[in-house]
CSV table of C-alpha atoms in Angstrom, one decimal:
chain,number,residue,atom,x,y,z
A,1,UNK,CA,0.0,0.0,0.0
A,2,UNK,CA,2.9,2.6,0.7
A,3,UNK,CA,4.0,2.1,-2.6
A,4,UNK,CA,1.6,3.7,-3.8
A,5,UNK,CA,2.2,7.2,-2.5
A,6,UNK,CA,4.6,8.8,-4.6
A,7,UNK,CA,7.8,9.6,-3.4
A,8,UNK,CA,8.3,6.7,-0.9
A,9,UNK,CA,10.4,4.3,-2.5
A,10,UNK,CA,13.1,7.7,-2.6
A,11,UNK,CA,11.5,8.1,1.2
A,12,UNK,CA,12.9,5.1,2.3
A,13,UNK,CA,16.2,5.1,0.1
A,14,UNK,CA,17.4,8.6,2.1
A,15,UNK,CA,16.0,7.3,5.4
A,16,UNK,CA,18.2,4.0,4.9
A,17,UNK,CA,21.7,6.1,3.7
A,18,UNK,CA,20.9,8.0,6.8
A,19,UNK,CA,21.2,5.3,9.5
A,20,UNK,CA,24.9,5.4,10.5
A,21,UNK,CA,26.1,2.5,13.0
A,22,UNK,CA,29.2,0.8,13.8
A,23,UNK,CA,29.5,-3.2,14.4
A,24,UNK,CA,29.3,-6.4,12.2
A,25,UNK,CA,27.7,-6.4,9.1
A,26,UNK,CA,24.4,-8.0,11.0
A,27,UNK,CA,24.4,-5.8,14.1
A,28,UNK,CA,24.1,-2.8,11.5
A,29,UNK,CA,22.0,-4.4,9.6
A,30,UNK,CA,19.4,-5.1,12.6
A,31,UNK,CA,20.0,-1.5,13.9
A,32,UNK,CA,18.8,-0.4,10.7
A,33,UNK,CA,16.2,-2.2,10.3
A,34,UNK,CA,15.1,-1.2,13.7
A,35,UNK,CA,15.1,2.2,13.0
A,36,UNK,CA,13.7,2.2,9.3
A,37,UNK,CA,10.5,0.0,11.4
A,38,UNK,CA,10.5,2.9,13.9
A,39,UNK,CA,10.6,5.8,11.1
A,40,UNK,CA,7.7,3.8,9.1
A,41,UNK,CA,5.4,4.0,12.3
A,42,UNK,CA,5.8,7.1,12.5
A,43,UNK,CA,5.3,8.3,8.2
A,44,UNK,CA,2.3,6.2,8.2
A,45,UNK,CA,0.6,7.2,11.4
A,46,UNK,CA,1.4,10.9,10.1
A,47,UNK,CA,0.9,10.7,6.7
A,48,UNK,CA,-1.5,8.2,6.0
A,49,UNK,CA,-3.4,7.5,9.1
A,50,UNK,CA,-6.0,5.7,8.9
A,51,UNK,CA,-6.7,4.8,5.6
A,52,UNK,CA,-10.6,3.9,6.0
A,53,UNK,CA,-12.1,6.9,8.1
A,54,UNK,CA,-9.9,9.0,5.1
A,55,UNK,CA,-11.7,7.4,2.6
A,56,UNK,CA,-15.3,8.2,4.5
A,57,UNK,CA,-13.9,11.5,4.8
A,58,UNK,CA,-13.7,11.9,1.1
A,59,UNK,CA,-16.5,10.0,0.0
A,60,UNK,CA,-18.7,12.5,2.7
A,61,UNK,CA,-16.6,15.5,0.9
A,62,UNK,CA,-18.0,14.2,-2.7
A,63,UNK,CA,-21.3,13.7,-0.9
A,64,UNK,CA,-21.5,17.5,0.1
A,65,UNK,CA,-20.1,18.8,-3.0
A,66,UNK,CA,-23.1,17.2,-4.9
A,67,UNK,CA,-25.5,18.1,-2.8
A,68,UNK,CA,-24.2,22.0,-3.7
A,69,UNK,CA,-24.4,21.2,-7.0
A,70,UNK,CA,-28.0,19.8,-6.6
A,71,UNK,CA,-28.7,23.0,-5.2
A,72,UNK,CA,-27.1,25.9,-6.7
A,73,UNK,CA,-24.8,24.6,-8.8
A,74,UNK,CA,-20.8,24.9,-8.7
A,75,UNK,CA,-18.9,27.4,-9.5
A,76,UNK,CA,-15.5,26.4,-11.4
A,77,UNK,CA,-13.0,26.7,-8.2
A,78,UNK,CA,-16.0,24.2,-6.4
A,79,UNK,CA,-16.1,21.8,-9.5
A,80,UNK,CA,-12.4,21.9,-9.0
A,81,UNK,CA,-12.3,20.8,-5.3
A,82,UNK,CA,-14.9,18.5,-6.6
A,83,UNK,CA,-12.9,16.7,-8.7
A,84,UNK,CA,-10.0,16.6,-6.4
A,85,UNK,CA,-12.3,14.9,-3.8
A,86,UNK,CA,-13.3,12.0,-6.0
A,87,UNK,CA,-9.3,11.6,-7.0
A,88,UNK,CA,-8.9,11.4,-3.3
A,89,UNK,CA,-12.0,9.3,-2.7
A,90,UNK,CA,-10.2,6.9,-5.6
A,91,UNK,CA,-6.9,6.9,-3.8
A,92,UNK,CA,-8.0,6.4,-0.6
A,93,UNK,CA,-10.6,3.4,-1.8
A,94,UNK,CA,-7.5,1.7,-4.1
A,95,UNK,CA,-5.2,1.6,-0.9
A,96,UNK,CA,-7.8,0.1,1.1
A,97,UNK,CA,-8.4,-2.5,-1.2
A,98,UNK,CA,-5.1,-3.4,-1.2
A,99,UNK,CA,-4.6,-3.6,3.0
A,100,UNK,CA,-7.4,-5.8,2.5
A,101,UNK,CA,-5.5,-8.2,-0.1
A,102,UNK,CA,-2.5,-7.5,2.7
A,103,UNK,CA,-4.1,-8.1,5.4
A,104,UNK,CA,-6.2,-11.7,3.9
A,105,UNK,CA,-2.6,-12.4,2.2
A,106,UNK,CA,-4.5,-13.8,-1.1
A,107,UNK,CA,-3.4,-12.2,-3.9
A,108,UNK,CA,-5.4,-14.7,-5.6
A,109,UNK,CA,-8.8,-13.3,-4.4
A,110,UNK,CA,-10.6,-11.2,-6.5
A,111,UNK,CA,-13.9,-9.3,-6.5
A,112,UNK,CA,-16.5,-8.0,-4.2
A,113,UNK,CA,-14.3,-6.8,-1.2
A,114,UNK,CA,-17.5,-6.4,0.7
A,115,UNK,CA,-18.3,-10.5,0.1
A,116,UNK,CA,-18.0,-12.3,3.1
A,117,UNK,CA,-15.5,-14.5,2.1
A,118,UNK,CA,-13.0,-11.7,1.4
A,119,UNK,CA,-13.6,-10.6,4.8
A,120,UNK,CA,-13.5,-14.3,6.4
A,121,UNK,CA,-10.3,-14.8,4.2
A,122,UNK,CA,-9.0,-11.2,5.4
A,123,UNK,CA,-9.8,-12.1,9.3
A,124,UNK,CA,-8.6,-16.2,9.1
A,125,UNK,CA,-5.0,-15.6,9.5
A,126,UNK,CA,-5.8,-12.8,12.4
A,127,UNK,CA,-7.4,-15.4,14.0
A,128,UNK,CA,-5.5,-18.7,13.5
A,129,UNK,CA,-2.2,-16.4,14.9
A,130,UNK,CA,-4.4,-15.1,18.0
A,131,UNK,CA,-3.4,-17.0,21.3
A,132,UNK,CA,-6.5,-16.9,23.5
A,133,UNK,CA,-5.3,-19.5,26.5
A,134,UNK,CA,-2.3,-21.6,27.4
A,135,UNK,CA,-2.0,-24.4,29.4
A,136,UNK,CA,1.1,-24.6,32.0
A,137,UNK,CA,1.8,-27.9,34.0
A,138,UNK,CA,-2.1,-28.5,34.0
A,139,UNK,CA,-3.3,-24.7,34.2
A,140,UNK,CA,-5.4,-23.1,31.7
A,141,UNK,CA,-3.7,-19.1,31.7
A,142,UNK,CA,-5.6,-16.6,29.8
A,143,UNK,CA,-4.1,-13.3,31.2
A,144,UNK,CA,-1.3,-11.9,29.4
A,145,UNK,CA,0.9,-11.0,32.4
A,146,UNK,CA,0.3,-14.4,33.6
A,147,UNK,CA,1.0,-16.0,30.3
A,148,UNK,CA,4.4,-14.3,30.1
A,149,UNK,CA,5.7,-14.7,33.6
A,150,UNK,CA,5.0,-18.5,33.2
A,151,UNK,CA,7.0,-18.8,30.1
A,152,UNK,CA,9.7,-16.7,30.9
A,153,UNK,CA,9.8,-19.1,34.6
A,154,UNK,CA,9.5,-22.0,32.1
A,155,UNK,CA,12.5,-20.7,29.7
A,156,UNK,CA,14.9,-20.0,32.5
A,157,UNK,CA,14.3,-23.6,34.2
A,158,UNK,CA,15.2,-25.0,30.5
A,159,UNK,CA,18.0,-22.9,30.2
A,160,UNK,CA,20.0,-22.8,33.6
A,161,UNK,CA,19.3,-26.8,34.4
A,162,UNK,CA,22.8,-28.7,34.3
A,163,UNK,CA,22.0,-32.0,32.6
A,164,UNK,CA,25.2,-34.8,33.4
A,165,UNK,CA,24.9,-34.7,29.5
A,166,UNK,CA,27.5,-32.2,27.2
A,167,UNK,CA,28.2,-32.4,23.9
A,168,UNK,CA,31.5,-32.9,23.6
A,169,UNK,CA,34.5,-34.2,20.8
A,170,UNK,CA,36.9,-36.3,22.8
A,171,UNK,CA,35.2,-39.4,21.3
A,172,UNK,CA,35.4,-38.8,18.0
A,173,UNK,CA,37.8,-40.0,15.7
A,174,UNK,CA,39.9,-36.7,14.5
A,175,UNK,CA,43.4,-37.7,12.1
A,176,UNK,CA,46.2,-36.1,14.6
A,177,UNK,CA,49.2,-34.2,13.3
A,178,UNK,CA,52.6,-35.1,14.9
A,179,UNK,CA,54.9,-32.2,16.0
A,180,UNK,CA,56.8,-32.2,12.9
A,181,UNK,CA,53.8,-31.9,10.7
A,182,UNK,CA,52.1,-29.2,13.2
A,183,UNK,CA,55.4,-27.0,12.8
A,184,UNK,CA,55.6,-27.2,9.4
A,185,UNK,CA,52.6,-25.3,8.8
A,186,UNK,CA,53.4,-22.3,11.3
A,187,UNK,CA,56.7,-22.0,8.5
A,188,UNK,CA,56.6,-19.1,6.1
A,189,UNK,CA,54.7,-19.6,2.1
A,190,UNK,CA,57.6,-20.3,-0.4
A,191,UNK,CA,57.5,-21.5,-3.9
C-alpha cells in the first residue's frame, strides 16, 4: 500500500543512507532495520493515518459537494475541489483494497471486497495467529501478564538446568598431526 504514494520508494532510500552504526555487518544491519520499522510508524501514522475513516472522509466531501451542485450549482474553483475529492475518494478506496488483499494475504482473491469471504479470508490468518489461552503444568492461563511470567519461569528452568549430559569431541575419531607436521605449517609460504 505505501508504494503507492509517490515519493516513498526515494523516502525510504534517504532514510536508509541515513542510519549510520558501527558493528558487524548483522548488528548494522538489525539496527537499521530497527530504525527504518521505527521511522515507518511514524510516516504512516502521520501521513497516512487511517486509511478507511480518510476514505469516509472523502467520499462524505463528494457527498457534500453534490449536494451543492443539486442546489445551486458549482462554481469552477468548487467543480475543481470537486474533482480533487473524488481523486482522493479513488486513492484512498485503491489503498484500502489493497490492505485488504495485505491483510487476507490472497493475492489470488478477487472481487467483491465487501463479500463475506474476502472478509473471512481477510480475518482467518488474524485469528489462526491469536493466542486466547495456554495451558502450563495443568493450568489453563488466559491473562497476558500471567502467560508471560510463566513462560519466561519455564525458559529460565530450561535454560540454567545442568544435565550430566554435554556435547562434547573427545570421542570422536579426528586424524592427529605429529609435532613435525604441526610445525611445518606455522613456517613461512615459499615456492
Amino acid at each position: 500500500m505505501w508504494l503507492r504514494v509517490e515519493g516513498f520508494k526515494d523516502l525510504v532510500r534517504r532514510w536508509w543512507t541515513g542510519y549510520t552504526f558501527s558493528g558487524s555487518f548483522s548488528h548494522i544491519l538489525a539496527c537499521k532495520l530497527k530504525a527504518l520499522k521505527q521511522d515507518l510508524k511514524t510516516w504512516n501514522r502521520e501521513v497516512l493515518g487511517n486509511v478507511f475513516s480518510n476514505k469516509e472522509a472523502a467520499l462524505s466531501q463528494i457527498g457534500y459537494w453534490d449536494a451543492k451542485e443539486s442546489d445551486l450549482g458549482l462554481s469552477p474553483e468548487e467543480a475543481e475541489a470537486r474533482r480533487r475529492a473524488v481523486e482522493d475518494f479513488s486513492k484512498w478506496a485503491t489503498m484500502e483494497e489493497v490492505s485488504w488483499r495485505q491483510k487476507s494475504q490472497q493475492p489470488w482473491l478477487k472481487g467483491d471486497e465487501n463479500s463475506r469471504l474476502f472478509h473471512k479470508m481477510a480475518n482467518a490468518r488474524r485469528r489462526r495467529n491469536y493466542l486466547i489461552a495456554i495451558k502450563v503444568n495443568g493450568r489453563r492461563l488466559t491473562k497476558e501478564e500471567v502467560v508471560k511470567e510463566e513462560v519466561l519461569i519455564s525458559f529460565q528452568r530450561v535454560l540454567s538446568r545442568i544435565d550430566e549430559w554435554r556435547p562434547s569431541i573427545s570421542e570422536l575419531a579426528f586424524s592427529v598431526l605429529d609435532r613435525e607436521e604441526a610445525s611445518v605449517l606455522e613456517n613461512p609460504f615459499s615456492e
